Structure formats: structure tokens, C-alpha cells
mmCIF file of C-alpha atoms in Angstrom:
data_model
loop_
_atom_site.group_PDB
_atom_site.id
_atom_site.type_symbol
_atom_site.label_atom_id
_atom_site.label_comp_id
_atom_site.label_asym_id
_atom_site.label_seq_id
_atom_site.Cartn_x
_atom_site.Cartn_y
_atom_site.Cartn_z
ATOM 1 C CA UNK A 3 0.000 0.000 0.000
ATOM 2 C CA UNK A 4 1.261 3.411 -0.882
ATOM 3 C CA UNK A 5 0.120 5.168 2.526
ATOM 4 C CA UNK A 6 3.700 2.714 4.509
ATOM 5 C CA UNK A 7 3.470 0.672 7.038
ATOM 6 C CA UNK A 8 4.000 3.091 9.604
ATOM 7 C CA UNK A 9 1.329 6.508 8.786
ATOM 8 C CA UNK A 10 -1.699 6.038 11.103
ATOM 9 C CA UNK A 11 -4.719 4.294 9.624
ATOM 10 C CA UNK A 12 -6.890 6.351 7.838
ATOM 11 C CA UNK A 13 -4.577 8.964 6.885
ATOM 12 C CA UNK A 14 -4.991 7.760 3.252
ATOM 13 C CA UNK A 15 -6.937 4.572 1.802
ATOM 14 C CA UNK A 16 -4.844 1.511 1.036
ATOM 15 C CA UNK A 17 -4.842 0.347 -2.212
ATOM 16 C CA UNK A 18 -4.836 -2.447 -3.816
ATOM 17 C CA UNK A 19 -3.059 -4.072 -7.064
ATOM 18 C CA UNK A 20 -2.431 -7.022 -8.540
ATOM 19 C CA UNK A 21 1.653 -7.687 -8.439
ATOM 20 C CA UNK A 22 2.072 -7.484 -12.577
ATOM 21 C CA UNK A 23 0.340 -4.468 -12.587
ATOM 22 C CA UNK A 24 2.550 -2.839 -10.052
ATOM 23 C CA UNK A 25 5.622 -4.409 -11.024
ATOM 24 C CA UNK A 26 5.171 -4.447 -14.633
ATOM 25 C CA UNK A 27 6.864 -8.039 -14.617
ATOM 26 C CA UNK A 28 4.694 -11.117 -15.037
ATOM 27 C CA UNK A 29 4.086 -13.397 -12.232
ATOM 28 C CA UNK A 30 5.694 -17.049 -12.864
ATOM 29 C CA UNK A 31 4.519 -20.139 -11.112
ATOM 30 C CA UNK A 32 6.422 -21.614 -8.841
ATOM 31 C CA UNK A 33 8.864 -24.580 -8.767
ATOM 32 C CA UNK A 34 6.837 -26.066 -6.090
ATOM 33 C CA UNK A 35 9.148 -29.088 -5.235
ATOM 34 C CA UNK A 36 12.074 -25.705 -5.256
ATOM 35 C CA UNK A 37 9.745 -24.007 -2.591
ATOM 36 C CA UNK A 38 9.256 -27.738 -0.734
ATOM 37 C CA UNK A 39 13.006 -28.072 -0.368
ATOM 38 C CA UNK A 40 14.104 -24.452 0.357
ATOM 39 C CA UNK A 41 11.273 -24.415 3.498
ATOM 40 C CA UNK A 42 13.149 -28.187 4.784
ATOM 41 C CA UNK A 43 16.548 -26.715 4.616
ATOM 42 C CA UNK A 44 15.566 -23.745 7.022
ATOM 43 C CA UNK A 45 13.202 -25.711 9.070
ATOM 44 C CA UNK A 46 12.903 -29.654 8.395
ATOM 45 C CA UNK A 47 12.074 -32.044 9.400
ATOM 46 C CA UNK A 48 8.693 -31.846 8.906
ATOM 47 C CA UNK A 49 4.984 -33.034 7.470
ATOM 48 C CA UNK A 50 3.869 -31.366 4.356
ATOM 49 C CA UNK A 51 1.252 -29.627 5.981
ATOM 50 C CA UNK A 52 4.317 -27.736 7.718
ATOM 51 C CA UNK A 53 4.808 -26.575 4.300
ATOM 52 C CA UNK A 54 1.527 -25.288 3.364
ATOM 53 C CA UNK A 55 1.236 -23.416 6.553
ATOM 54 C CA UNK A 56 4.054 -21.700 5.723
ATOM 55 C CA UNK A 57 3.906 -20.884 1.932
ATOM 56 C CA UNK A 58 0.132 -21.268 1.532
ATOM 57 C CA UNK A 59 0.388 -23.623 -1.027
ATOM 58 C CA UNK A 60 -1.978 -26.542 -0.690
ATOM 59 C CA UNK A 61 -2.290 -29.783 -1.577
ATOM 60 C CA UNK A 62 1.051 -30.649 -0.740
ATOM 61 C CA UNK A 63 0.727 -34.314 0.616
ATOM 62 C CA UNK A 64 1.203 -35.913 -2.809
ATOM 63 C CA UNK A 65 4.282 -33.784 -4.249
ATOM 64 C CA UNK A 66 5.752 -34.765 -0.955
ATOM 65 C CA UNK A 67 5.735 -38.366 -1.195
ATOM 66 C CA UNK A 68 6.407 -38.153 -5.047
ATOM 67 C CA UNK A 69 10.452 -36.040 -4.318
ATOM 68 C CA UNK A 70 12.086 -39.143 -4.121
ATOM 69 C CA UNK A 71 15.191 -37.655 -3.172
ATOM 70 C CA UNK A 72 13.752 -36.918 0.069
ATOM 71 C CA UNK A 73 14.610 -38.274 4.001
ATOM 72 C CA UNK A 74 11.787 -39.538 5.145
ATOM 73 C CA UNK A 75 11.299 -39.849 9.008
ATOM 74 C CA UNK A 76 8.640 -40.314 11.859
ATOM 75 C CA UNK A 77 7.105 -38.587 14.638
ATOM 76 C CA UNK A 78 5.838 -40.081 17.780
ATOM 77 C CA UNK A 79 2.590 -40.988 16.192
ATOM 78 C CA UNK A 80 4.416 -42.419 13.357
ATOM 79 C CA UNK A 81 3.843 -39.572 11.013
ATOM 80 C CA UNK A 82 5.970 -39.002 8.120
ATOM 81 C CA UNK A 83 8.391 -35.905 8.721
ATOM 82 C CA UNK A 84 10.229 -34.843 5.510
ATOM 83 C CA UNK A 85 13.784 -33.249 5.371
ATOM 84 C CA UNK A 86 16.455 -32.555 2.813
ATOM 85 C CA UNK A 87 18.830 -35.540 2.190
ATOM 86 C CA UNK A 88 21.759 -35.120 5.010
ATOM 87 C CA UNK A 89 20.623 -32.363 6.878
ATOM 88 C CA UNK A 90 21.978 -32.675 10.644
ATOM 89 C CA UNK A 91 19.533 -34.097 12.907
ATOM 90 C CA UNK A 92 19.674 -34.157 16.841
ATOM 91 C CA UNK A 93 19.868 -36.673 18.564
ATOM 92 C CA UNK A 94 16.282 -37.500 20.301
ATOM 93 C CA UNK A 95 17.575 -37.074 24.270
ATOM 94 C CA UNK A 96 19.675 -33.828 23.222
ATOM 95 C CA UNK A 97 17.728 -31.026 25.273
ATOM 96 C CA UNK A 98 17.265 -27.772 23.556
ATOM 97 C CA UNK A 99 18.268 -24.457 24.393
ATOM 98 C CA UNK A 100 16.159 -22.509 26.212
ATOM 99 C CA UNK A 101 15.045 -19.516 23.668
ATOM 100 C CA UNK A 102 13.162 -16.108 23.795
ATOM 101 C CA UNK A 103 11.370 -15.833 20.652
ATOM 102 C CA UNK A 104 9.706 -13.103 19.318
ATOM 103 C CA UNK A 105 5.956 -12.137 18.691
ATOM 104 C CA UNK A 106 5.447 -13.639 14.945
ATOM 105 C CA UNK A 107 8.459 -15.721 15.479
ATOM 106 C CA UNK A 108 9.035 -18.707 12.655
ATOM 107 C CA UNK A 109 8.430 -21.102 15.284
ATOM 108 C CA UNK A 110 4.760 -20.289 15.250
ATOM 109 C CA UNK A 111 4.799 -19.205 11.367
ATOM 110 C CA UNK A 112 5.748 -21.974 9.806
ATOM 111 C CA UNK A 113 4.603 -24.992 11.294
ATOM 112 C CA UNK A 114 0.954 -26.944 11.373
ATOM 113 C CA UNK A 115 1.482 -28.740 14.805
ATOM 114 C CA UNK A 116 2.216 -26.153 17.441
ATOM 115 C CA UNK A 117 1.311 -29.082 19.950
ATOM 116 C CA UNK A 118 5.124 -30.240 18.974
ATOM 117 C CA UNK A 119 6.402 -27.440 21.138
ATOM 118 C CA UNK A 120 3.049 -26.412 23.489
ATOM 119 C CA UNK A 121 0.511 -28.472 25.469
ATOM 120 C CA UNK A 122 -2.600 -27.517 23.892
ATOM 121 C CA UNK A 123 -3.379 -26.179 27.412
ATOM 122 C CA UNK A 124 -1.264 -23.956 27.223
ATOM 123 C CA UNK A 125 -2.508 -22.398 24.166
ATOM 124 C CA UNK A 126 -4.990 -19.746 25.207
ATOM 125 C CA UNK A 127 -2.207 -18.250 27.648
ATOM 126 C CA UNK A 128 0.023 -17.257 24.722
ATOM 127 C CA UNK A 129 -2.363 -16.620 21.688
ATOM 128 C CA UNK A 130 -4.066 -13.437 22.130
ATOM 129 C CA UNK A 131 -7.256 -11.664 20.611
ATOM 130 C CA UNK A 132 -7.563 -11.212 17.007
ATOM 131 C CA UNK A 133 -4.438 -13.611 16.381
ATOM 132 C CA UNK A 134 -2.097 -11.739 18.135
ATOM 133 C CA UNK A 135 0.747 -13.845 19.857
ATOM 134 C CA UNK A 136 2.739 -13.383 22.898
ATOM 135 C CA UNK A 137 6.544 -13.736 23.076
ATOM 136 C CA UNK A 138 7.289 -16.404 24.299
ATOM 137 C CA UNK A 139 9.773 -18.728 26.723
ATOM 138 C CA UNK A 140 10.646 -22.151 25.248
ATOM 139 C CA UNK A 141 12.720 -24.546 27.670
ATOM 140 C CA UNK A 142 13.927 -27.963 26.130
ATOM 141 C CA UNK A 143 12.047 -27.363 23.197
ATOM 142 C CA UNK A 144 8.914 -26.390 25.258
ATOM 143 C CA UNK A 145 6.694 -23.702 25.603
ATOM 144 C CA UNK A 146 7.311 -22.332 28.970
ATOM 145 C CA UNK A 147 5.596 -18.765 29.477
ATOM 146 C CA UNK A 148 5.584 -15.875 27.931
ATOM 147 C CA UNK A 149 7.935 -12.585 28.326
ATOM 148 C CA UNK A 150 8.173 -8.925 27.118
ATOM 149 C CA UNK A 151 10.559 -5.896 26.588
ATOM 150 C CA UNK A 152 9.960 -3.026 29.264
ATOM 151 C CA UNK A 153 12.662 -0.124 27.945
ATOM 152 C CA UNK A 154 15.046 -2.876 26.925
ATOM 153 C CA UNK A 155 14.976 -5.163 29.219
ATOM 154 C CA UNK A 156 13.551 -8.449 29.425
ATOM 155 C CA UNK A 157 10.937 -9.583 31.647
ATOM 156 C CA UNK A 158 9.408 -12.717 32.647
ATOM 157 C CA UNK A 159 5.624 -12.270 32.925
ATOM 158 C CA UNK A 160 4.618 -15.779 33.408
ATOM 159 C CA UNK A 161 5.976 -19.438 33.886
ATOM 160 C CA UNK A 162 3.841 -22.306 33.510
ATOM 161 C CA UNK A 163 5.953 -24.374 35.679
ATOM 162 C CA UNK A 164 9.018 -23.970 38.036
ATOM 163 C CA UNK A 165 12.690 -23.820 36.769
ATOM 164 C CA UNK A 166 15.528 -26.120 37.740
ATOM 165 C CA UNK A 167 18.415 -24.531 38.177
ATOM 166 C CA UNK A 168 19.939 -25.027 35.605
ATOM 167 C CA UNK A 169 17.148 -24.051 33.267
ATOM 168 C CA UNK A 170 17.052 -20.695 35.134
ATOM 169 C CA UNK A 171 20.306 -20.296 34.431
ATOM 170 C CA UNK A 172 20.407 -20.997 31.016
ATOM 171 C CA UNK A 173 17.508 -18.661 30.805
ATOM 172 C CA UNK A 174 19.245 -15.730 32.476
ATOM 173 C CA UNK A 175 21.967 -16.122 29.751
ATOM 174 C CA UNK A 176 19.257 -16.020 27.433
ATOM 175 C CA UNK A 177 18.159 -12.922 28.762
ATOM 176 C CA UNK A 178 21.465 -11.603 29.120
ATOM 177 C CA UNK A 179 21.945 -11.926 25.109
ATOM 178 C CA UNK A 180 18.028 -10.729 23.872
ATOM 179 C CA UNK A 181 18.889 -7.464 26.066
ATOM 180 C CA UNK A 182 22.405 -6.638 24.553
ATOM 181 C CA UNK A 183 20.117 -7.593 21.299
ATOM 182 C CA UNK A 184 17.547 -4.516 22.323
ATOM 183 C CA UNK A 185 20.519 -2.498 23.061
ATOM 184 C CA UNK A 186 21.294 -1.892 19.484
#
């Protein structure tokens, strides 16, 4: 829209345009098995509804399975999870680092199955009104409550359970980096 991203609303009407119009260039279809394989590398393993979610392209489930050239995997229900041939992999007991992420964060963007990394009873705590999403804490690859900035500086606002030690700690250097982050 011509009025920017950052001009109050209503201060002029947004308009609308289809992208050869505006660009002048004509709009090519796209290599969908490229697009499949570009999402894995930045975020496989994962189901091809992960895709779709993530490039709105539907119908996904059969140009999956047909990319031969694929790594096929499963989840804990024995779903397939698709990656790029020798990406790294973790191994299963290797706990992840606890992480600060952001509002619209990729972790919430780009995946179908948010119950991979949040109880679904946790779910109302962090997703807001009107979509909105809180920022929020992740320890060992868990959702564990939600944070904000205050004048740059981190702050906790909620835990859904209590620390170890350890965890805390890990989260304090967390914090320690996302501040020097906001300093900038």
C-alpha cells in the first residue's frame, strides 16, 4: 500500500493491485518441489502440511511423497516428517536451548502442529485476541511462558511451571543476550 506501514490508519486509503500491474513483470509459477526443499533446509524435518502453513500452497501431501530424493522420518505418532537428504539431525535425548522468541516468530509461522512445542493447554495463555501472539519462553524445546521488553529489558511475565536450576540459568543467559540484542 502506498500510505507505509508506519502513517496512522486512515490517513490515506490503502490500495490495492495485482503484483504485474505494479511491477510491470509477469508473475511465474512456482517450482513447487524448489519451494518444498528451500522451506526443509531452514526448518525440516517436517509433514507437508508444515509446508503449506508456511507458503500457503496446498495440496502438498502428494508432491511430498512423489520427491524421491527426500529423508523420510517419523514422529511419535508415526507420522511421516520430511527433510532434505543429510541435513543434521539431533539426537532425540539432546535437550534444547532454552530460547526467547519473538511475537510472529518462525516457530509459530511456519509450522501446522504447534502441539510439537506447546501443550494444547497452554494455548490460550500465549495466543491473544484477534491472532495476536505473545513472546514467548521455550525450555527444552517447550513452551514455557511468555515474556516482554519493558525499555530494553527483558521480563518474565509468566511461567507455567518452576525452573531447575539449571534451566534458570540458562535462561538468564538467554536474557542476558536478547537485552544486549535490544541495546542496538
Amino acid at each position: 500500500p502506498p500510505r507505509g506501514c508506519w502513517k496512522p490508519s486512515g490517513s490515506t486509503a490503502v490500495a490495492y493491485d495485482l503484483v504485474e500491474r505494479w511491477t510491470g513483470l509477469p508473475l511465474a509459477a512456482p517450482d513447487v518441489p524448489d519451494v518444498v526443499r528451500r522451506y526443509l533446509r531452514a526448518f525440516g524435518p517436517a509433514t507437508a502440511a508444515d509446508v503449506t502453513t508456511w507458503s500457503g500452497i496446498t495440496r502438498l501431501g502428494p508432491v511430498v511423497k512423489a520427491m524421491t530424493d527426500l529423508e523420510v522420518h517419523e514422529d511419535e505418532d508415526g507420522k511421516p516428517l520430511y527433510d532434505v537428504p543429510d541435513a543434521p539431525l539431533a539426537d532425540e535425548d539432546t535437550p534444547a536451548p532454552v530460547r526467547l522468541f519473538g511475537t510472529y516468530d518462525n516457530l509459530w509461522l511456519s509450522h501446522s502442529a504447534r502441539d510439537r512445542v506447546m501443550a494444547p493447554e497452554h494455548r490460550r495463555m500465549w495466543m491473544g485476541t484477534n491472532g495476536a501472539q505473545a513472546m514467548s519462553v521455550h525450555v527444552d524445546g517447550w513452551f514455557a511462558g511468555l515474556w516482554r521488553a519493558e525499555e530494553g529489558r527483558v521480563v518474565i511475565v509468566d511461567l507455567v511451571r518452576d525452573l531447575t536450576r539449571a534451566e534458570r540459568a540458562e535462561l538468564d543467559e538467554e536474557i542476558a543476550r536478547t537485552e544486549a540484542l535490544l541495546a542496538r
